[in-house]
Amino acid sequence: MIMNLLLRGRSAVHSHRLLQRSSSHSARSAVDSVLSTFRSICGEDGISLGEAVREQHGKDESVHRCCPPDVVVFPRCVEEVSALAKVCHQHHLPIIPFGTGTGLEGGVCAVKGGVCFSLRNMDQVLDLHQEDFDVTVEPGVTRKALNAYLRDTGLWFPVDPGADASLCGMAATNASGTNAVRYGTMRENVINLEVVLANGTIMHTAGKGRRPRKTSAGYNLTNLFVGSEGHLGIITKATLRLYGIPEAMVSAVCSFPSVQDAVDSTVQILQAGVAIARIEFLDDVMIDACNRFSCLSYPVSPTLFLEFHGSEQSLKEQVNTTEDITKSNRGSDFQWAQDAETRNQLWKARHDAWYAALALRPGCKAYATDVCVPLSRLPDIIVETKKDLIENRLTGPIAGHVGDGNFHCLIVVDPKDPEELHRVHLFTERLGRRALAMDGTCTGEHGVGLGKKVLLHDELGPKAVQVMWDIKNALDPNNLMNPGKILQ
């Protein structure tokens, strides 16, 4: 049966590639006719037809394979983005926005060829209002670059997906990460967006220059574009919330004899109202990989990485409550990281989990998939997922932002083994459906991209998906913005 499925899959892939080649050839012909116009807009060095550059801009960190764009353009301002988009609209050329390429669901793949808009040259921090705790950035500004810019102001931007992603790209995918349990996702931290639509129109989702902390004025267009994955427009500016750097920070590591004990502790800590900043879960396979890769010596068992932010007095209360809860669930004594250098080393080890997982099987590739469920269902889904991985002979360390119900499987797979690839595909679909059965979502922060279009349909239902299509058709009737993603 598996061999029949593989043969049918190969036939479908072959047919899909033939369609891709035909579509891409048509797009290349159209691109050839507008190259001189592109050069007049952004200069000779503002476009690239080089194979290496196109390949680089046609893939992200996912396992999805597809054709590179036909040309990459490097606009320097929103006016150039608008002018280039108008040319693409006139000639029916697909438009694919590109930030840093750190996505995990194939969101930058040029499935129909076309023009990649690389936004790295738009890298200015434009407006900082320290007294109002907000800042406006261009799409080439990454989260690390922004926090380096803010270093002497007493402010920071806390949304931290791990990778040094572009902030506008983070808005496009509604990224979150380790701090989301306290500070929220990008959706809670974007105040206004400047967006270039498919026809080149420049719009501001909350009004030009507006930056109120709340509004009841009309539809919430800002949140419409947060998480739209380049499917509705190109984000060229983002106004973001900032936060004061906490007076004190302290991190701790605590190991447990079972997954159930660790996840039960997470749920109980949140139920107790502890204002914890980070609470990250690593299963035994993941902590073993991190120990090897980052030269650590933590017990090889389910583990929580925790971080507390606040005043000295509030930290004592938070830590005491958390220690009581973890001990009641058979947790070990805390291993502390109080000074900044030790804390940074600890969280670097957590952020390097991707590379640690890859090191388990040299020469293989990693595929990260994520789901999110209500907190009360976390123990069930993680235990069931561990069992599924073992039964199907898959190497899949688990790491998660369990404070908001979100976790990842970092599956390490041999890309040359079709049978193993098939088992991975079936596992990821089961995981997504398992999350849906527990009233969760098929993706907590990676986005839909290419890989979860079927699951999105099952999650939202046909009526909601049709409304999404209606919005897409209203803003982009020719389906030029990042075609082939999100919606089937």
Coordinates of C-alpha atoms in Angstrom, one line a residue:
M1 CA 0.0 0.0 0.0
I2 CA 2.8 2.4 0.9
M3 CA 4.5 1.7 -2.4
N4 CA 1.3 2.4 -4.3
L5 CA 0.9 5.7 -2.4
L6 CA 4.5 6.6 -3.2
L7 CA 4.1 5.8 -6.9
R8 CA 0.9 7.9 -7.1
G9 CA 2.7 10.7 -5.2
R10 CA 5.6 10.6 -7.6
S11 CA 3.1 10.8 -10.6
A12 CA 1.4 13.8 -8.9
V13 CA 4.7 15.5 -8.3
H14 CA 5.8 15.0 -11.9
S15 CA 2.5 16.5 -13.2
H16 CA 2.8 19.4 -10.7
R17 CA 6.4 20.0 -11.9
L18 CA 5.2 20.1 -15.5
L19 CA 2.6 22.7 -14.6
Q20 CA 5.2 24.6 -12.7
R21 CA 7.6 24.7 -15.7
S22 CA 4.8 25.9 -18.0
S23 CA 3.7 28.6 -15.6
S24 CA 7.3 29.6 -14.8
H25 CA 8.2 29.8 -18.5
S26 CA 5.2 32.1 -19.1
A27 CA 6.3 34.3 -16.1
R28 CA 9.9 34.4 -17.4
S29 CA 8.7 35.7 -20.7
A30 CA 6.8 38.4 -19.0
V31 CA 9.7 39.3 -16.8
D32 CA 12.0 39.6 -19.8
S33 CA 9.7 42.3 -21.2
V34 CA 9.9 44.5 -18.0
L35 CA 13.5 44.2 -17.0
S36 CA 14.4 47.6 -18.3
T37 CA 11.4 49.1 -16.4
F38 CA 12.6 47.4 -13.2
R39 CA 16.1 48.9 -13.7
S40 CA 14.7 52.4 -14.2
I41 CA 12.9 52.1 -10.9
C42 CA 15.5 50.6 -8.6
G43 CA 18.8 50.8 -10.5
E44 CA 21.1 48.3 -12.3
D45 CA 22.2 46.9 -8.9
G46 CA 18.6 46.7 -7.7
I47 CA 17.7 43.6 -9.7
S48 CA 19.3 40.2 -10.0
L49 CA 18.9 37.3 -12.5
G50 CA 21.7 35.3 -11.1
E51 CA 20.9 31.6 -10.4
A52 CA 22.5 31.6 -7.0
V53 CA 20.6 34.7 -5.8
R54 CA 17.3 33.4 -7.2
E55 CA 17.8 30.0 -5.5
Q56 CA 18.6 31.7 -2.2
H57 CA 15.4 33.7 -2.4
G58 CA 13.2 30.7 -3.4
K59 CA 13.6 28.8 -0.2
D60 CA 13.3 29.1 3.5
E61 CA 14.2 26.8 6.4
S62 CA 11.4 24.3 5.5
V63 CA 11.7 21.1 3.6
H64 CA 9.4 22.3 0.8
R65 CA 10.9 22.3 -2.7
C66 CA 9.8 24.5 -5.5
C67 CA 11.1 26.7 -8.3
P68 CA 13.0 29.9 -7.6
P69 CA 11.6 33.3 -8.7
D70 CA 12.5 34.5 -12.2
V71 CA 14.0 37.7 -10.9
V72 CA 14.8 39.3 -7.5
V73 CA 14.4 43.0 -7.0
F74 CA 15.9 45.0 -4.1
P75 CA 13.7 48.2 -3.6
R76 CA 15.1 50.9 -1.3
C77 CA 11.9 52.7 -0.3
V78 CA 8.1 52.2 -0.3
E79 CA 7.8 54.3 -3.4
E80 CA 10.0 51.8 -5.3
V81 CA 8.0 48.9 -3.9
S82 CA 4.8 50.6 -5.1
A83 CA 6.2 51.3 -8.6
L84 CA 7.5 47.7 -9.0
A85 CA 4.2 46.3 -7.8
K86 CA 2.3 48.4 -10.4
V87 CA 4.5 47.0 -13.2
C88 CA 3.9 43.4 -11.9
H89 CA 0.2 44.1 -11.7
Q90 CA 0.1 45.4 -15.3
H91 CA 1.9 42.4 -16.6
H92 CA 0.3 39.8 -14.3
L93 CA 3.5 38.8 -12.6
P94 CA 3.4 37.0 -9.3
I95 CA 4.9 38.9 -6.3
I96 CA 6.7 37.1 -3.5
P97 CA 7.8 39.3 -0.5
F98 CA 11.1 38.1 1.1
G99 CA 12.5 39.2 4.5
T100 CA 15.3 37.0 5.9
G101 CA 14.1 33.5 4.7
T102 CA 13.7 32.1 8.2
G103 CA 10.2 30.8 7.7
L104 CA 9.3 27.1 8.2
E105 CA 6.3 26.4 5.9
G106 CA 7.6 27.3 2.4
G107 CA 6.1 30.8 2.5
V108 CA 8.7 32.4 0.2
C109 CA 8.7 29.6 -2.4
A110 CA 7.9 30.9 -6.0
V111 CA 5.5 28.1 -7.0
K112 CA 4.5 30.1 -10.1
G113 CA 7.8 31.9 -10.7
G114 CA 7.5 35.7 -10.8
V115 CA 9.2 38.5 -8.9
C116 CA 10.7 38.2 -5.5
F117 CA 10.8 41.5 -3.6
S118 CA 13.8 41.3 -1.3
L119 CA 13.3 44.0 1.3
R120 CA 16.7 43.9 3.0
N121 CA 17.8 47.3 1.8
M122 CA 14.9 48.9 3.6
D123 CA 16.5 48.6 7.0
Q124 CA 15.9 51.9 8.9
V125 CA 14.4 52.4 12.4
L126 CA 12.2 55.4 11.5
D127 CA 10.4 56.8 14.5
L128 CA 11.1 56.0 18.1
H129 CA 8.8 57.5 20.7
Q130 CA 10.3 56.5 24.1
E131 CA 7.6 58.2 26.1
D132 CA 4.9 56.4 24.2
F133 CA 6.6 53.0 24.1
D134 CA 6.4 52.5 20.4
V135 CA 8.7 52.5 17.3
T136 CA 8.3 52.3 13.5
V137 CA 10.6 50.1 11.5
E138 CA 11.2 49.2 7.8
P139 CA 11.0 45.5 6.7
G140 CA 14.8 45.0 6.7
V141 CA 15.1 45.6 10.4
T142 CA 15.5 42.4 12.4
R143 CA 14.5 41.9 16.0
K144 CA 18.1 41.7 17.2
A145 CA 19.0 44.9 15.2
L146 CA 16.0 46.7 16.8
N147 CA 17.0 45.7 20.3
A148 CA 20.6 46.7 19.7
Y149 CA 19.3 50.1 18.6
L150 CA 17.2 50.4 21.8
R151 CA 20.0 49.3 24.1
D152 CA 20.5 52.7 25.8
T153 CA 16.8 53.7 26.0
G154 CA 15.7 51.3 28.8
L155 CA 13.2 49.7 26.3
W156 CA 13.1 46.5 24.3
F157 CA 10.9 44.5 21.9
P158 CA 10.3 41.1 23.5
V159 CA 8.7 38.9 20.8
D160 CA 11.4 36.3 20.2
P161 CA 10.9 33.4 17.8
G162 CA 14.5 32.3 18.1
A163 CA 15.7 33.2 14.6
D164 CA 16.9 36.8 13.9
A165 CA 13.9 37.3 11.6
S166 CA 12.8 40.6 10.1
L167 CA 10.1 42.3 12.1
C168 CA 7.8 42.9 9.2
G169 CA 8.2 39.2 8.3
M170 CA 7.4 38.3 11.8
A171 CA 4.2 40.4 11.5
A172 CA 3.4 38.6 8.2
T173 CA 3.5 35.2 9.9
N174 CA 2.2 36.3 13.3
A175 CA 5.4 35.0 14.9
S176 CA 5.7 34.6 18.7
G177 CA 8.2 32.5 20.5
T178 CA 9.6 32.1 24.0
N179 CA 8.3 35.3 25.6
A180 CA 4.7 35.0 24.2
V181 CA 3.3 33.7 27.5
R182 CA 3.9 37.1 29.1
Y183 CA 4.2 39.6 26.2
G184 CA 1.9 38.0 23.5
T185 CA 2.5 37.4 19.9
M186 CA 3.0 39.8 17.0
R187 CA -0.7 40.2 16.7
E188 CA -0.8 41.9 20.2
N189 CA 2.2 44.0 19.5
V190 CA 1.6 45.6 16.1
I191 CA -0.1 49.0 16.2
N192 CA -0.1 50.0 12.6
L193 CA 1.2 48.7 9.2
E194 CA 2.1 50.4 5.9
V195 CA 1.2 47.9 3.2
V196 CA 1.6 48.0 -0.6
L197 CA -1.3 46.1 -2.2
A198 CA -1.1 44.0 -5.4
N199 CA -1.9 46.9 -7.6
G200 CA 0.7 49.2 -6.1
T201 CA -1.6 51.1 -3.8
I202 CA 0.0 52.2 -0.5
M203 CA -2.3 52.0 2.5
H204 CA -2.0 52.3 6.3
T205 CA -4.0 49.8 8.2
A206 CA -4.7 52.2 11.2
G207 CA -4.4 55.5 9.3
K208 CA -1.2 57.2 8.2
G209 CA 0.9 58.1 11.3
R210 CA -1.6 56.8 13.8
R211 CA -0.3 54.9 16.8
P212 CA -2.9 54.8 19.5
R213 CA -2.8 51.9 22.0
K214 CA -6.4 51.0 21.2
T215 CA -9.1 52.0 18.7
S216 CA -12.7 51.2 17.9
A217 CA -12.6 52.9 14.5
G218 CA -13.8 50.6 11.8
Y219 CA -12.6 47.1 10.8
N220 CA -9.4 45.8 12.4
L221 CA -7.3 46.0 9.2
T222 CA -4.0 45.7 11.1
N223 CA -4.8 42.3 12.3
L224 CA -6.1 41.3 8.9
F225 CA -2.6 41.7 7.6
V226 CA -0.8 40.2 10.6
G227 CA -0.6 36.6 9.7
S228 CA -1.5 37.0 6.1
E229 CA 1.9 35.6 4.9
G230 CA 2.3 38.0 2.0
H231 CA -1.0 36.8 0.6
L232 CA -2.7 40.2 0.7
G233 CA 0.1 42.8 0.4
I234 CA 3.7 43.7 1.1
I235 CA 4.3 45.1 4.6
T236 CA 6.7 48.0 4.2
K237 CA 6.5 49.6 7.7
A238 CA 5.4 48.3 11.1
T239 CA 4.7 50.4 14.2
L240 CA 5.3 48.2 17.2
R241 CA 4.8 48.2 21.0
L242 CA 7.8 48.4 23.2
Y243 CA 8.3 47.5 26.9
G244 CA 10.5 48.7 29.7
I245 CA 13.4 46.4 30.4
P246 CA 12.6 44.6 33.7
E247 CA 14.3 45.6 36.9
A248 CA 15.4 42.1 37.5
M249 CA 15.5 38.8 35.5
V250 CA 16.3 35.3 36.7
S251 CA 16.2 32.0 34.8
A252 CA 16.0 28.4 36.1
V253 CA 16.1 24.8 34.8
C254 CA 14.0 22.0 36.4
S255 CA 13.9 18.4 35.3
F256 CA 11.0 15.9 35.9
P257 CA 10.7 12.1 35.8
S258 CA 7.9 12.2 33.2
V259 CA 6.4 14.4 30.5
Q260 CA 3.1 14.4 32.4
D261 CA 4.8 15.9 35.5
A262 CA 6.5 18.7 33.5
V263 CA 3.4 19.7 31.6
D264 CA 1.2 19.4 34.7
S265 CA 3.6 21.9 36.4
T266 CA 3.3 24.3 33.5
V267 CA -0.5 24.3 33.7
Q268 CA -0.6 24.7 37.4
I269 CA 2.0 27.6 37.4
L270 CA -0.3 29.5 34.9
Q271 CA -3.4 28.6 36.8
A272 CA -1.8 30.0 40.0
G273 CA -1.5 33.4 38.2
V274 CA 2.3 33.5 38.2
A275 CA 3.4 36.2 35.8
I276 CA 6.1 34.1 34.3
A277 CA 8.0 35.5 31.3
R278 CA 9.1 32.3 29.7
I279 CA 8.3 28.6 30.3
E280 CA 9.8 26.3 27.8
F281 CA 9.5 22.5 27.6
L282 CA 12.2 20.1 26.2
D283 CA 11.6 16.4 26.2
D284 CA 14.3 13.8 27.0
V285 CA 15.4 13.5 23.4
M286 CA 15.7 17.2 22.9
I287 CA 17.6 17.8 26.2
D288 CA 20.0 15.1 25.3
A289 CA 20.6 16.7 21.9
C290 CA 21.1 20.1 23.5
N291 CA 23.5 18.7 26.1
R292 CA 25.7 17.3 23.3
F293 CA 25.5 20.3 21.0
S294 CA 25.9 23.0 23.6
C295 CA 28.2 21.2 26.0
L296 CA 25.6 21.1 28.9
S297 CA 25.1 18.5 31.6
Y298 CA 21.4 18.6 32.4
P299 CA 19.7 15.3 33.4
V300 CA 18.3 13.5 30.3
S301 CA 14.7 13.8 31.2
P302 CA 11.7 16.1 30.5
T303 CA 12.8 19.6 31.4
L304 CA 11.4 23.1 31.9
F305 CA 13.4 26.2 31.2
L306 CA 11.8 29.1 33.1
E307 CA 12.4 32.9 33.3
F308 CA 11.0 35.4 35.6
H309 CA 10.8 39.2 35.0
G310 CA 9.9 41.9 37.5
S311 CA 11.1 43.7 40.6
E312 CA 13.3 42.0 43.2
Q313 CA 10.4 41.5 45.6
S314 CA 7.9 40.2 42.9
L315 CA 10.5 37.7 41.7
K316 CA 10.8 36.2 45.2
E317 CA 7.1 35.6 45.2
Q318 CA 7.0 34.2 41.7
V319 CA 9.9 31.8 42.3
N320 CA 8.6 30.5 45.7
T321 CA 5.2 29.7 44.2
T322 CA 6.8 28.0 41.1
E323 CA 9.2 26.0 43.2
D324 CA 6.3 24.7 45.4
I325 CA 4.4 23.6 42.3
T326 CA 7.3 21.9 40.6
K327 CA 8.2 20.0 43.8
S328 CA 4.7 18.8 44.2
N329 CA 5.0 17.3 40.7
R330 CA 8.3 15.6 41.5
G331 CA 10.5 18.2 39.9
S332 CA 14.2 18.6 40.8
D333 CA 15.7 21.6 42.6
F334 CA 16.1 24.6 40.4
Q335 CA 19.5 25.2 38.6
W336 CA 19.8 28.9 38.6
A337 CA 21.1 31.4 36.0
Q338 CA 21.0 34.9 37.4
D339 CA 23.8 36.9 35.8
A340 CA 23.2 38.1 32.2
E341 CA 26.0 36.0 30.6
T342 CA 24.7 32.7 32.1
R343 CA 21.1 33.5 31.2
N344 CA 22.1 34.3 27.6
Q345 CA 24.0 31.0 27.4
L346 CA 21.0 29.1 28.7
W347 CA 18.6 30.6 26.2
K348 CA 21.1 30.3 23.4
A349 CA 21.1 26.6 24.1
R350 CA 17.3 26.6 23.8
H351 CA 17.4 28.6 20.6
D352 CA 20.0 26.3 19.1
A353 CA 17.6 23.3 19.5
W354 CA 17.1 23.2 15.7
Y355 CA 20.9 22.7 15.2
A356 CA 21.1 20.3 18.1
A357 CA 18.3 18.1 16.6
L358 CA 20.1 18.1 13.2
A359 CA 23.3 16.9 14.9
L360 CA 21.5 13.8 16.0
R361 CA 21.6 12.5 12.4
P362 CA 24.4 14.1 10.4
G363 CA 23.6 14.5 6.8
C364 CA 19.9 14.5 7.3
K365 CA 17.4 17.4 7.2
A366 CA 15.1 18.8 9.9
Y367 CA 11.4 19.5 9.5
A368 CA 9.8 21.5 12.2
T369 CA 6.0 21.4 12.6
D370 CA 4.0 23.0 15.4
V371 CA 0.5 22.9 16.8
C372 CA -1.2 24.7 19.7
V373 CA -3.9 23.4 22.0
P374 CA -5.8 24.7 25.1
L375 CA -3.5 24.4 28.2
S376 CA -5.6 21.7 29.8
R377 CA -5.0 19.4 26.8
L378 CA -1.2 19.8 26.7
P379 CA -0.4 16.7 28.8
D380 CA -2.5 14.5 26.6
I381 CA -1.2 15.7 23.2
I382 CA 2.5 15.6 24.1
V383 CA 2.2 12.1 25.6
E384 CA 0.3 10.9 22.6
T385 CA 2.7 12.5 20.2
K386 CA 5.7 10.9 21.9
K387 CA 4.1 7.6 21.6
D388 CA 3.3 8.2 17.9
L389 CA 7.0 9.1 17.2
I390 CA 8.3 6.0 18.9
E391 CA 5.8 3.6 17.2
N392 CA 6.6 5.1 13.8
R393 CA 10.4 5.0 14.2
L394 CA 10.9 8.7 13.8
T395 CA 13.5 10.9 15.4
G396 CA 11.5 13.9 16.6
P397 CA 12.7 15.8 19.6
I398 CA 10.0 18.0 21.1
A399 CA 10.5 21.6 22.3
G400 CA 7.7 24.0 23.0
H401 CA 6.5 27.3 24.3
V402 CA 4.2 25.4 26.5
G403 CA 3.2 28.4 28.5
D404 CA 0.7 29.2 25.7
G405 CA -0.1 25.6 24.6
N406 CA 2.3 25.7 21.6
F407 CA 5.0 23.0 20.9
H408 CA 7.2 21.9 18.1
C409 CA 8.4 18.5 16.8
L410 CA 11.8 18.9 15.2
I411 CA 11.7 15.8 12.9
V412 CA 15.1 14.7 11.5
V413 CA 14.6 12.9 8.3
D414 CA 16.7 11.4 5.5
P415 CA 15.6 13.3 2.4
K416 CA 16.8 10.4 0.2
D417 CA 14.5 7.8 1.9
P418 CA 11.0 8.1 0.3
E419 CA 9.5 5.6 2.8
E420 CA 10.7 7.7 5.8
L421 CA 9.5 10.9 4.1
H422 CA 6.1 9.3 3.7
R423 CA 6.0 8.3 7.4
V424 CA 6.9 11.9 8.3
H425 CA 4.1 13.3 6.1
L426 CA 1.6 10.9 7.7
F427 CA 2.8 11.8 11.2
T428 CA 2.6 15.6 10.7
E429 CA -1.0 15.2 9.4
R430 CA -1.9 13.1 12.4
L431 CA -0.4 15.6 14.7
G432 CA -2.4 18.5 13.1
R433 CA -5.6 16.5 13.3
R434 CA -4.8 15.5 16.9
A435 CA -4.6 19.2 17.8
L436 CA -7.8 20.0 16.0
A437 CA -9.6 17.1 17.8
M438 CA -8.5 18.8 21.1
D439 CA -10.0 22.2 20.1
G440 CA -6.6 23.5 19.0
T441 CA -5.0 24.8 15.8
C442 CA -2.8 23.1 13.2
T443 CA -0.2 25.9 13.6
G444 CA 0.5 28.1 16.6
E445 CA 3.2 30.3 15.0
H446 CA 4.8 28.9 11.8
G447 CA 1.9 29.7 9.6
V448 CA 0.1 27.7 6.9
G449 CA 2.3 28.3 3.8
L450 CA 2.4 25.3 1.5
G451 CA 2.2 22.6 4.1
K452 CA -1.0 23.0 6.0
K453 CA -3.6 24.2 3.5
V454 CA -5.7 21.1 3.9
L455 CA -5.6 21.3 7.7
L456 CA -6.6 25.0 7.5
H457 CA -9.7 24.1 5.6
D458 CA -10.6 21.4 8.2
E459 CA -9.9 23.8 11.0
L460 CA -11.9 26.8 9.8
G461 CA -14.5 25.1 7.8
P462 CA -15.7 25.9 4.2
K463 CA -17.6 29.0 5.0
A464 CA -14.7 30.7 6.8
V465 CA -12.3 29.7 4.0
Q466 CA -14.7 31.2 1.4
V467 CA -14.7 34.5 3.3
M468 CA -10.9 34.4 3.2
W469 CA -11.1 33.8 -0.6
D470 CA -13.6 36.7 -0.9
I471 CA -11.1 39.0 0.9
K472 CA -8.2 37.7 -1.2
N473 CA -10.2 38.3 -4.4
A474 CA -11.2 41.8 -3.3
L475 CA -7.6 42.9 -2.6
D476 CA -5.9 40.8 -5.2
P477 CA -8.3 39.7 -7.9
N478 CA -5.5 38.4 -10.2
N479 CA -4.0 36.2 -7.4
L480 CA -0.6 37.8 -7.8
M481 CA 0.4 38.1 -4.1
N482 CA 2.4 35.0 -3.0
P483 CA 0.1 32.6 -5.0
G484 CA -0.2 29.0 -4.0
K485 CA 0.0 29.6 -0.3
I486 CA -2.5 29.3 2.6
L487 CA -5.7 28.7 0.5
Q488 CA -6.3 25.7 -1.7

